[in-house]
PDB file of C-alpha atoms in Angstrom:
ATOM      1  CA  UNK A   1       9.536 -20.474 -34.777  1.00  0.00           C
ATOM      2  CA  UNK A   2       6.312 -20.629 -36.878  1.00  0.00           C
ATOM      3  CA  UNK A   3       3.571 -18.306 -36.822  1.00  0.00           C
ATOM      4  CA  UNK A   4       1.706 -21.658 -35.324  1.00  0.00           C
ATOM      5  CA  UNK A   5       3.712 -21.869 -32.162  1.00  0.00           C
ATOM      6  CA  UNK A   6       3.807 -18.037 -31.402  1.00  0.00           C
ATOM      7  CA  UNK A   7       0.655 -17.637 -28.858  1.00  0.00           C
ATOM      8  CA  UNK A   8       1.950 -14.084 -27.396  1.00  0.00           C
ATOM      9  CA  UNK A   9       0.333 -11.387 -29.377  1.00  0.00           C
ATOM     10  CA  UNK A  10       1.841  -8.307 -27.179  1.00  0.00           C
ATOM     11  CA  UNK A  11       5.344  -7.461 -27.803  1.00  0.00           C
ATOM     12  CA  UNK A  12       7.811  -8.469 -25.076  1.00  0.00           C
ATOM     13  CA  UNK A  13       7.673  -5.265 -22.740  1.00  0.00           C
ATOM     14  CA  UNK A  14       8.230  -4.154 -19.175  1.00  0.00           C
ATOM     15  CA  UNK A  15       5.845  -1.630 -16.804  1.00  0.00           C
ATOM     16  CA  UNK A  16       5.793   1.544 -18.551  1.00  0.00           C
ATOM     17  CA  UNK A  17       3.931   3.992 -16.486  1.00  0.00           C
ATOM     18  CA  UNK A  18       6.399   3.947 -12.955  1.00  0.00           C
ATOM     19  CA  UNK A  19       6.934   5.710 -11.043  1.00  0.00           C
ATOM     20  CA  UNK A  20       3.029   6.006 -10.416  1.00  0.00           C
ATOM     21  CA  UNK A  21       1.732   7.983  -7.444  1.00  0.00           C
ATOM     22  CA  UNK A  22      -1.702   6.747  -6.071  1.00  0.00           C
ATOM     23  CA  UNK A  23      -5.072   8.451  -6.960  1.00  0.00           C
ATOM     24  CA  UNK A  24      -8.610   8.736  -7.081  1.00  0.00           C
ATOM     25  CA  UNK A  25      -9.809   5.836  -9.451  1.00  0.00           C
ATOM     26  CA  UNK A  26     -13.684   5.863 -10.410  1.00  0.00           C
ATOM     27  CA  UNK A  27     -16.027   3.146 -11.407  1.00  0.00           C
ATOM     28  CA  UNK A  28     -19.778   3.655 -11.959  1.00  0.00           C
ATOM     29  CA  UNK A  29     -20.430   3.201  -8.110  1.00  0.00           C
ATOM     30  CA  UNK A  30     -17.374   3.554  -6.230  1.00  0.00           C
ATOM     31  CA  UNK A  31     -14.649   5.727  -5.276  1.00  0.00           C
ATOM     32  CA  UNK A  32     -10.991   3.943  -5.436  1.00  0.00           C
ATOM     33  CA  UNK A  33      -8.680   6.305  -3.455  1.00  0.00           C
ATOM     34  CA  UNK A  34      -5.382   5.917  -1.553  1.00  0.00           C
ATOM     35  CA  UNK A  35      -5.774   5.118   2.326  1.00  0.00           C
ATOM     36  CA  UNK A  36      -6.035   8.345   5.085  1.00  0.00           C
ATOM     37  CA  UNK A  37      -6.840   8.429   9.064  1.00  0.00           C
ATOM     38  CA  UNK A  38     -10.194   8.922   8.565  1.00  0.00           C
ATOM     39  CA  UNK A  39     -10.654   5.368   7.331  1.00  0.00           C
ATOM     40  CA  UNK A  40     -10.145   3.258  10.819  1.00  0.00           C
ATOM     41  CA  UNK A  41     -13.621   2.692  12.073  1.00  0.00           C
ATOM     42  CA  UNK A  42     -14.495   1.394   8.565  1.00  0.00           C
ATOM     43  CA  UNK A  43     -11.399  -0.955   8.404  1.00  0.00           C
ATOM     44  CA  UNK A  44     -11.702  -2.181  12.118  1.00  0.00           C
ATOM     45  CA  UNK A  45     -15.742  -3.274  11.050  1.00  0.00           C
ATOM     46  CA  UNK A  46     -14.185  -5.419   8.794  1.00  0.00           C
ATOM     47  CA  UNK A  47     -11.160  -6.368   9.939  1.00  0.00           C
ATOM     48  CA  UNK A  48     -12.748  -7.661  13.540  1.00  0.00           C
ATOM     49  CA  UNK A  49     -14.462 -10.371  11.713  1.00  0.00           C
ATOM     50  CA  UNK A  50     -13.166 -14.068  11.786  1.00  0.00           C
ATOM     51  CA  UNK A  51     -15.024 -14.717   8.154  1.00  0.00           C
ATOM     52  CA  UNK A  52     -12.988 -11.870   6.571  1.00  0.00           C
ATOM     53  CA  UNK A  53      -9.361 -12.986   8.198  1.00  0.00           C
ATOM     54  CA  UNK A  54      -9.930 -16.725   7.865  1.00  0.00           C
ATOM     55  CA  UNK A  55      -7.902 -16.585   4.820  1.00  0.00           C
ATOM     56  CA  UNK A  56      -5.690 -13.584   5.830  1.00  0.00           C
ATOM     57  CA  UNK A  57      -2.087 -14.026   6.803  1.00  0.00           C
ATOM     58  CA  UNK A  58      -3.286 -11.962   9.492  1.00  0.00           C
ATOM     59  CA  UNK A  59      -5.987 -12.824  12.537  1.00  0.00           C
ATOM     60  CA  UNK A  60      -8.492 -10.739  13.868  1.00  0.00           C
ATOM     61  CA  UNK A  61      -7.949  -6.888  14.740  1.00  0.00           C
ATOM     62  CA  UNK A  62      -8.557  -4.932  18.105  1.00  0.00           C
ATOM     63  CA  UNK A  63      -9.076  -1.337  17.641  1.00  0.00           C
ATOM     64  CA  UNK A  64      -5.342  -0.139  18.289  1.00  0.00           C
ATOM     65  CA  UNK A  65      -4.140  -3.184  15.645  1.00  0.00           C
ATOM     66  CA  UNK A  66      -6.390  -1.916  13.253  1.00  0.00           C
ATOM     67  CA  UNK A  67      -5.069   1.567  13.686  1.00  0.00           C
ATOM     68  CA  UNK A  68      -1.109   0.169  13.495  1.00  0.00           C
ATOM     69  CA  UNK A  69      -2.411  -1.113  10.003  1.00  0.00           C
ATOM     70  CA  UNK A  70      -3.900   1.494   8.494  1.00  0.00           C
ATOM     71  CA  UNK A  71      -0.870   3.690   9.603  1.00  0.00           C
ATOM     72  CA  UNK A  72       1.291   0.964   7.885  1.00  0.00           C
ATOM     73  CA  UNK A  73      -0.941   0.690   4.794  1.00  0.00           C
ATOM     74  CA  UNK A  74      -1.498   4.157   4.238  1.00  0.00           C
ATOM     75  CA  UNK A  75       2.244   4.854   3.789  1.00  0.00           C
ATOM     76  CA  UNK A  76       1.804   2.020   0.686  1.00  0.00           C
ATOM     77  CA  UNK A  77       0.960   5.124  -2.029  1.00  0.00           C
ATOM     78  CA  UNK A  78       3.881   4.701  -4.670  1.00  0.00           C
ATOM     79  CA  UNK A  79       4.843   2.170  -7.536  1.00  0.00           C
ATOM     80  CA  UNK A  80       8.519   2.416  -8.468  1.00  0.00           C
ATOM     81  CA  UNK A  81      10.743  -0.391  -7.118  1.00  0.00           C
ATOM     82  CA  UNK A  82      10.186  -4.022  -7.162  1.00  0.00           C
ATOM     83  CA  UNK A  83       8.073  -4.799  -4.133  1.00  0.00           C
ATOM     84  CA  UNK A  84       6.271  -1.513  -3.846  1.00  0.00           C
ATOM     85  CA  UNK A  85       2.960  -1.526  -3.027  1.00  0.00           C
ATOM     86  CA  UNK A  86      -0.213   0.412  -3.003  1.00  0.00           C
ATOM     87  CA  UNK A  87      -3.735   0.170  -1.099  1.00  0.00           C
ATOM     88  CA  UNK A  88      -6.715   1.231  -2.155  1.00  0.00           C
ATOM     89  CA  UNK A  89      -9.597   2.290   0.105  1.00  0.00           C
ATOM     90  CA  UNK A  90     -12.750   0.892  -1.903  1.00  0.00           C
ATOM     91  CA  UNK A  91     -15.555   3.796  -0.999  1.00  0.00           C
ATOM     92  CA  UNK A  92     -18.797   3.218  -1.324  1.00  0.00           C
ATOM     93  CA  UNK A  93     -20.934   6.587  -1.897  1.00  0.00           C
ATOM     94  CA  UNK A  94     -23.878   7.401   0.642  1.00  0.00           C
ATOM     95  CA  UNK A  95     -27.219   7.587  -1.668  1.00  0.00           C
ATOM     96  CA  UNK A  96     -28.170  10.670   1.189  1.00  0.00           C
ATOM     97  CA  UNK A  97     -25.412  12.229   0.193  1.00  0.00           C
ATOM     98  CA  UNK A  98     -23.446  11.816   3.254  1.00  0.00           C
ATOM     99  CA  UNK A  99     -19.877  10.746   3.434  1.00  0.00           C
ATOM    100  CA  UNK A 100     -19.210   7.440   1.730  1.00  0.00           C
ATOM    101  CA  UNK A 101     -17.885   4.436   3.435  1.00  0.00           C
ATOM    102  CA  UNK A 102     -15.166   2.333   2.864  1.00  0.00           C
ATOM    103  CA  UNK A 103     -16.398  -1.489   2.385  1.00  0.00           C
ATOM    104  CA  UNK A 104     -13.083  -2.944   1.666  1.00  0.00           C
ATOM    105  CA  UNK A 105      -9.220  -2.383   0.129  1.00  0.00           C
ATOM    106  CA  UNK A 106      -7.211  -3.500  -2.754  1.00  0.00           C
ATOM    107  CA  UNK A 107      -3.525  -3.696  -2.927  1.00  0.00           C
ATOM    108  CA  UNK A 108      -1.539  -3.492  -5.811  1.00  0.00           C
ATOM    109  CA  UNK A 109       2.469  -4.598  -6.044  1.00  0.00           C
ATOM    110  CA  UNK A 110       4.948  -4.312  -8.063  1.00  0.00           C
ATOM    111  CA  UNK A 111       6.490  -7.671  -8.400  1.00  0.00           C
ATOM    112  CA  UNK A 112       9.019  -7.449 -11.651  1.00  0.00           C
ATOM    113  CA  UNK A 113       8.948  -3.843 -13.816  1.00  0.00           C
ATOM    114  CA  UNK A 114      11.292  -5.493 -16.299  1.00  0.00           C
ATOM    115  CA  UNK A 115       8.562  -7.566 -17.044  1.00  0.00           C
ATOM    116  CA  UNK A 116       5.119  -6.129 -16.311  1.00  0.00           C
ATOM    117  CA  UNK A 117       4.319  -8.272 -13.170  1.00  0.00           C
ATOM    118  CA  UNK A 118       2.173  -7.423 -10.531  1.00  0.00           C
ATOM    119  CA  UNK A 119       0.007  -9.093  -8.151  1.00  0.00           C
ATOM    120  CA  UNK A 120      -3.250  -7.957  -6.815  1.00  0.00           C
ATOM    121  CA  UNK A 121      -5.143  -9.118  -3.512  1.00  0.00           C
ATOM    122  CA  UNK A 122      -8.620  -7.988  -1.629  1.00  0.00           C
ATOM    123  CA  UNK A 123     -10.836  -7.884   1.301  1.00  0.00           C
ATOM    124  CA  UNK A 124     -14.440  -6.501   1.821  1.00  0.00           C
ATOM    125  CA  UNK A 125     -16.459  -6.397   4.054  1.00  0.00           C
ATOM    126  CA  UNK A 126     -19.342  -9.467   4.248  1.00  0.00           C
ATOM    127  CA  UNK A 127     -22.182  -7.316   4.489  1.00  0.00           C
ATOM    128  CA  UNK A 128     -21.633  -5.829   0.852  1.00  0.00           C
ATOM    129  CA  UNK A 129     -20.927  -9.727  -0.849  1.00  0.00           C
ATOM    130  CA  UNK A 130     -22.817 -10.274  -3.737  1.00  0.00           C
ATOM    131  CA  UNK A 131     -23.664  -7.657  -5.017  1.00  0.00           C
ATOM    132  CA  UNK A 132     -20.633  -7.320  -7.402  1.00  0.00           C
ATOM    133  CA  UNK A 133     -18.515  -4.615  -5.719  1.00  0.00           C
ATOM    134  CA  UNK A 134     -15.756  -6.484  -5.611  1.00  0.00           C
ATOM    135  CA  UNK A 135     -15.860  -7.390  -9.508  1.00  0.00           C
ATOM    136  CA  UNK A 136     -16.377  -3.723 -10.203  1.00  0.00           C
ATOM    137  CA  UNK A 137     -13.388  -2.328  -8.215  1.00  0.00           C
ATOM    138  CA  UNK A 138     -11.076  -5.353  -9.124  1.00  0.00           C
ATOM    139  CA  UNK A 139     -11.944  -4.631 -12.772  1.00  0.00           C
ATOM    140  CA  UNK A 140     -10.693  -0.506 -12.447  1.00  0.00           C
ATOM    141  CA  UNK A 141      -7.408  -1.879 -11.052  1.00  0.00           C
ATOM    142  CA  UNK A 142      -6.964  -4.221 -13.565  1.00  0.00           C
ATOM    143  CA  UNK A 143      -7.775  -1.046 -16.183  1.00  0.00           C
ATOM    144  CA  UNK A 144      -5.080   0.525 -14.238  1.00  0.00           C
ATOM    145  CA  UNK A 145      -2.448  -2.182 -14.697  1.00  0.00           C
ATOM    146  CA  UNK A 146      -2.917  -2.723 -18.114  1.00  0.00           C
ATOM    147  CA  UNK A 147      -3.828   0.683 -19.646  1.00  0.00           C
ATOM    148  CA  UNK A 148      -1.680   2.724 -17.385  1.00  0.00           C
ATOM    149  CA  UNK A 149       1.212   1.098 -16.054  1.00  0.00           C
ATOM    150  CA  UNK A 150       2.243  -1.587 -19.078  1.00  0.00           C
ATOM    151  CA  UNK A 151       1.344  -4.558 -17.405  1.00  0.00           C
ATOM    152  CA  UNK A 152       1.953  -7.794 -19.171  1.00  0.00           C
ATOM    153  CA  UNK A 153       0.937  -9.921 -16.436  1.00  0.00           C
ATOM    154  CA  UNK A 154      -1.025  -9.767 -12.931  1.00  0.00           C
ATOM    155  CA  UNK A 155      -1.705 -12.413 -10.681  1.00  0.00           C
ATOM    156  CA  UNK A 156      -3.681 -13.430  -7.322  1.00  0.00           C
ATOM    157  CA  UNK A 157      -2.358 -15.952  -5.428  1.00  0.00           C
ATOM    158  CA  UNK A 158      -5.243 -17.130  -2.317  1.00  0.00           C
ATOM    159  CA  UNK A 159      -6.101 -20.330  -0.567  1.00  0.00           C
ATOM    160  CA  UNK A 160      -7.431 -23.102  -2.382  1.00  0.00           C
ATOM    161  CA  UNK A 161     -10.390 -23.071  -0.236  1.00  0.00           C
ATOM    162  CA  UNK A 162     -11.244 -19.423  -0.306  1.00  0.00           C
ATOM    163  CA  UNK A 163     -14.259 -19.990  -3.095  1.00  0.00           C
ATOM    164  CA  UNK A 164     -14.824 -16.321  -3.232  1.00  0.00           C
ATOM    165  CA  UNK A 165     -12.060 -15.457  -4.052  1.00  0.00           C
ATOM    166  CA  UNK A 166     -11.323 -17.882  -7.063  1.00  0.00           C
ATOM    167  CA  UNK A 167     -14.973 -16.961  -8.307  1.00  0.00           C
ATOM    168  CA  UNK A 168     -14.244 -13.028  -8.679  1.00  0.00           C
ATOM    169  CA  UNK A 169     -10.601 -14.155 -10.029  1.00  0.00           C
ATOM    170  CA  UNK A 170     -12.772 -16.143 -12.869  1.00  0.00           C
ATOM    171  CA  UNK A 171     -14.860 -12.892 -12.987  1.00  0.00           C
ATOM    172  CA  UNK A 172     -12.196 -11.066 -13.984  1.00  0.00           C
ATOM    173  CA  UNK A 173     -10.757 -12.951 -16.628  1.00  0.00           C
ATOM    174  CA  UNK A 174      -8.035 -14.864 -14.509  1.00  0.00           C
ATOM    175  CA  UNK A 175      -7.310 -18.530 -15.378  1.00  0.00           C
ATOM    176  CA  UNK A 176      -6.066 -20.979 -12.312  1.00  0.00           C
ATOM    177  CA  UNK A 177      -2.611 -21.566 -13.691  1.00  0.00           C
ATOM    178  CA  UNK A 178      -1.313 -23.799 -10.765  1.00  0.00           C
ATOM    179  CA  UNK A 179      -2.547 -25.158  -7.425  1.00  0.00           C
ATOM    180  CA  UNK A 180       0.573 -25.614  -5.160  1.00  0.00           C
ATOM    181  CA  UNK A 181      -0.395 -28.436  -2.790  1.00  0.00           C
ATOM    182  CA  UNK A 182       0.479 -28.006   1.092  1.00  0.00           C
ATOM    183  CA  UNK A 183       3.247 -25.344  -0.418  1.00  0.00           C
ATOM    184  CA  UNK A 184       3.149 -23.753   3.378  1.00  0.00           C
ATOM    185  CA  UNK A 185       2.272 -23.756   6.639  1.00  0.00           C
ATOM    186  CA  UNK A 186      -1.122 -21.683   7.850  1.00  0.00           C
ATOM    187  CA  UNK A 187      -3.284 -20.630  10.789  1.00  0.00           C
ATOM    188  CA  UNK A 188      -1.578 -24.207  12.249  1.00  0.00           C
ATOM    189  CA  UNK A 189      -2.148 -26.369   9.060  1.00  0.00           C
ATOM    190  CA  UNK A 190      -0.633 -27.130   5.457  1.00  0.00           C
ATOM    191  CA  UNK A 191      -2.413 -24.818   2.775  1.00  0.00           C
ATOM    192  CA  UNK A 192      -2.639 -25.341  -0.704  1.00  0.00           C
ATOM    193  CA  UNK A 193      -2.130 -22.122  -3.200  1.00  0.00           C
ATOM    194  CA  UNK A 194      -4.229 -21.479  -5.886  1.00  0.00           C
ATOM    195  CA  UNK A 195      -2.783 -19.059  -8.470  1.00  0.00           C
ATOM    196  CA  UNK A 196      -4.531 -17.473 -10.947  1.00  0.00           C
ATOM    197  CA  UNK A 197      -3.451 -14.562 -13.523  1.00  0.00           C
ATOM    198  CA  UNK A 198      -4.241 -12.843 -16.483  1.00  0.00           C
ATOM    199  CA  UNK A 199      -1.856 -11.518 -19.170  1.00  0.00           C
ATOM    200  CA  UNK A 200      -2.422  -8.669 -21.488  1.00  0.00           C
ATOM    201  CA  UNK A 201      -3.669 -10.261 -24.341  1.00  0.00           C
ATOM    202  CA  UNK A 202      -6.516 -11.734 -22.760  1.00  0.00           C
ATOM    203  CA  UNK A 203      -7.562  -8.632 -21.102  1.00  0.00           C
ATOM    204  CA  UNK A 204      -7.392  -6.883 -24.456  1.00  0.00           C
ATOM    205  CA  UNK A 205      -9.258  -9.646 -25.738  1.00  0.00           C
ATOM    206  CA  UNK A 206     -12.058  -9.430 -22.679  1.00  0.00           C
ATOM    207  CA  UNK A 207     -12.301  -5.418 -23.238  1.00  0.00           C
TER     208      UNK A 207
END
């Protein structure tokens, strides 16, 4: 092959930092940490909301749902196996001093460690929209990925509709790489996927 035609400038390579335990990540405002008890009321503000499930696989949350969830969630802590998954509890600090509140989650899975896949997904609360919270704590998990576990490649796949969502995935350097028409059946309707990733390289390249 010619030195035209080659367009991958990482070696081939597979995730290199598993097994990884969850932990505190920071960014310059928030406090990325793995899911406890303590976190319900937060969750359930959020996840009561129609605008924040309307492009959930899940609908709308009662208290004791919420609490089956977070119990469920917060045993996600570990990356080693293909389909593990982690959430983290997006904490926003009180500028009293107080305790900070949680103002959304993202998850993180392991899709393929032989070849540095992962996918990441998202939800915050509407109150805090706009004001580039998401972008900041999407952006230490994608640090994560590539700098600490040997990603080569992570990927969000959301609803076609669900502008937000493809706007912070363009935020963060992800290019739509396919839009899978009526691929399933959702909330009573077909859906169209939207995927969207971003490989190594091109993180390197956006550092």
């Amino acid at each position: 092959m010619s030195d035209e035609a080659t367009t991958t400038t990482v070696p081939p390579h597979g995730a290199t930092g598993l097994p990884y335990a969850a932990e505190q990540l920071h960014t310059e405002r928030l406090l990325l940490r793995p899911l406890n008890t303590g976190d319900l009321q937060d969750a359930h503000s959020y996840e009561k909301l129609k605008d924040v499930v309307r492009y959930l696989y899940w609908e709308v949350h009662d208290h004791d749902e919420s609490a089956e969830h977070l119990r469920k969630r917060i045993a996600m802590n570990r990356l080693a196996e293909n389909g593990d998954g982690i959430v983290f509890a997006v904490e926003l600090a009180d500028p009293e001093g107080g305790p900070g509140r949680v103002i959304g989650h993202i998850s993180l899975f392991l899709k393929n460690a032989n070849w540095g896949k992962f996918e990441m997904g998202w939800v915050f609360h509407p109150a805090v929209h706009g004001r580039g919270y998401a972008t900041e704590a999407a952006q230490r998990v994608l640090q994560l990925c590539f700098d600490a576990l040997g990603a080569h490649r992570v990927f969000a796949q959301l609803d076609a509709h669900n502008d937000a969502s493809a706007r912070l995935c363009e935020q963060l350097g992800m290019r739509q790489e396919a839009l899978l028409r009526e691929t399933e059946i959702f909330k009573g309707e077909w859906s169209d996927t939207a995927v969207y990733a971003i490989l190594e390289q091109d993180f390197r390249a956006g550092s």
